[in-house]
């Protein structure tokens, strides 16, 4: 049996959606401009200028990664995407656990249920 999605939620590193083996690379790095938990103004200015269109290679790579992450995120949350599939699997696990305890599910059905976001009109 596959490991429970419930158990894996808190242990997962931040990864690009749709690619379980490629981290985004968003981990903070130690730099000379860092003092304790504060970044010096010069280091902050350099980083902002780099990201806002500077000619530095680092800025170009960061913008490319951001564009890639945006596209992958949009694909992941779309119907049938990796995040959508994970939420569906999590919902089935939760409903299955409730079924095992003799509790009714929201739809009155068991494992075949599909999770659909509630509309304001559907809220009692």
Steps between C-alpha positions, in 0.01 A plus 500: 500500500625852420605718795224716642474849358398617847836385639697662219350850517718638779820327385509639145760760393388782273512354149391620162150366427503205264861415575548308823880504470582861401508749788436862412826613658328749727714419803660808657874533459757660726648818357735766627211748523308289752515596869300270725152499347548833322631580153698819451350765271777464241440125468123552469552768234734271303248213510206720392698659215615156387142363491346811345691470178866535575736339255641263760483131414359424846200728440429347161507150648272605787247648256511183287439283808211723607343472154545121504353475851200710394422272204550181703283636783219587260518151348509339844184667629306455174243223482691172474830663604730364770360720781142425396577127503666529843200681649267237352716222649507673840121542494454131414730401790305719741166368375631144517607547865153635580340206318710258709359656818143471378458872437312632200683693233390842376346352186369182662734296280834341576830496306343597166426856615652797323589815691355816349543847654177623659331803352352764733152383395586144609591601856231447761 
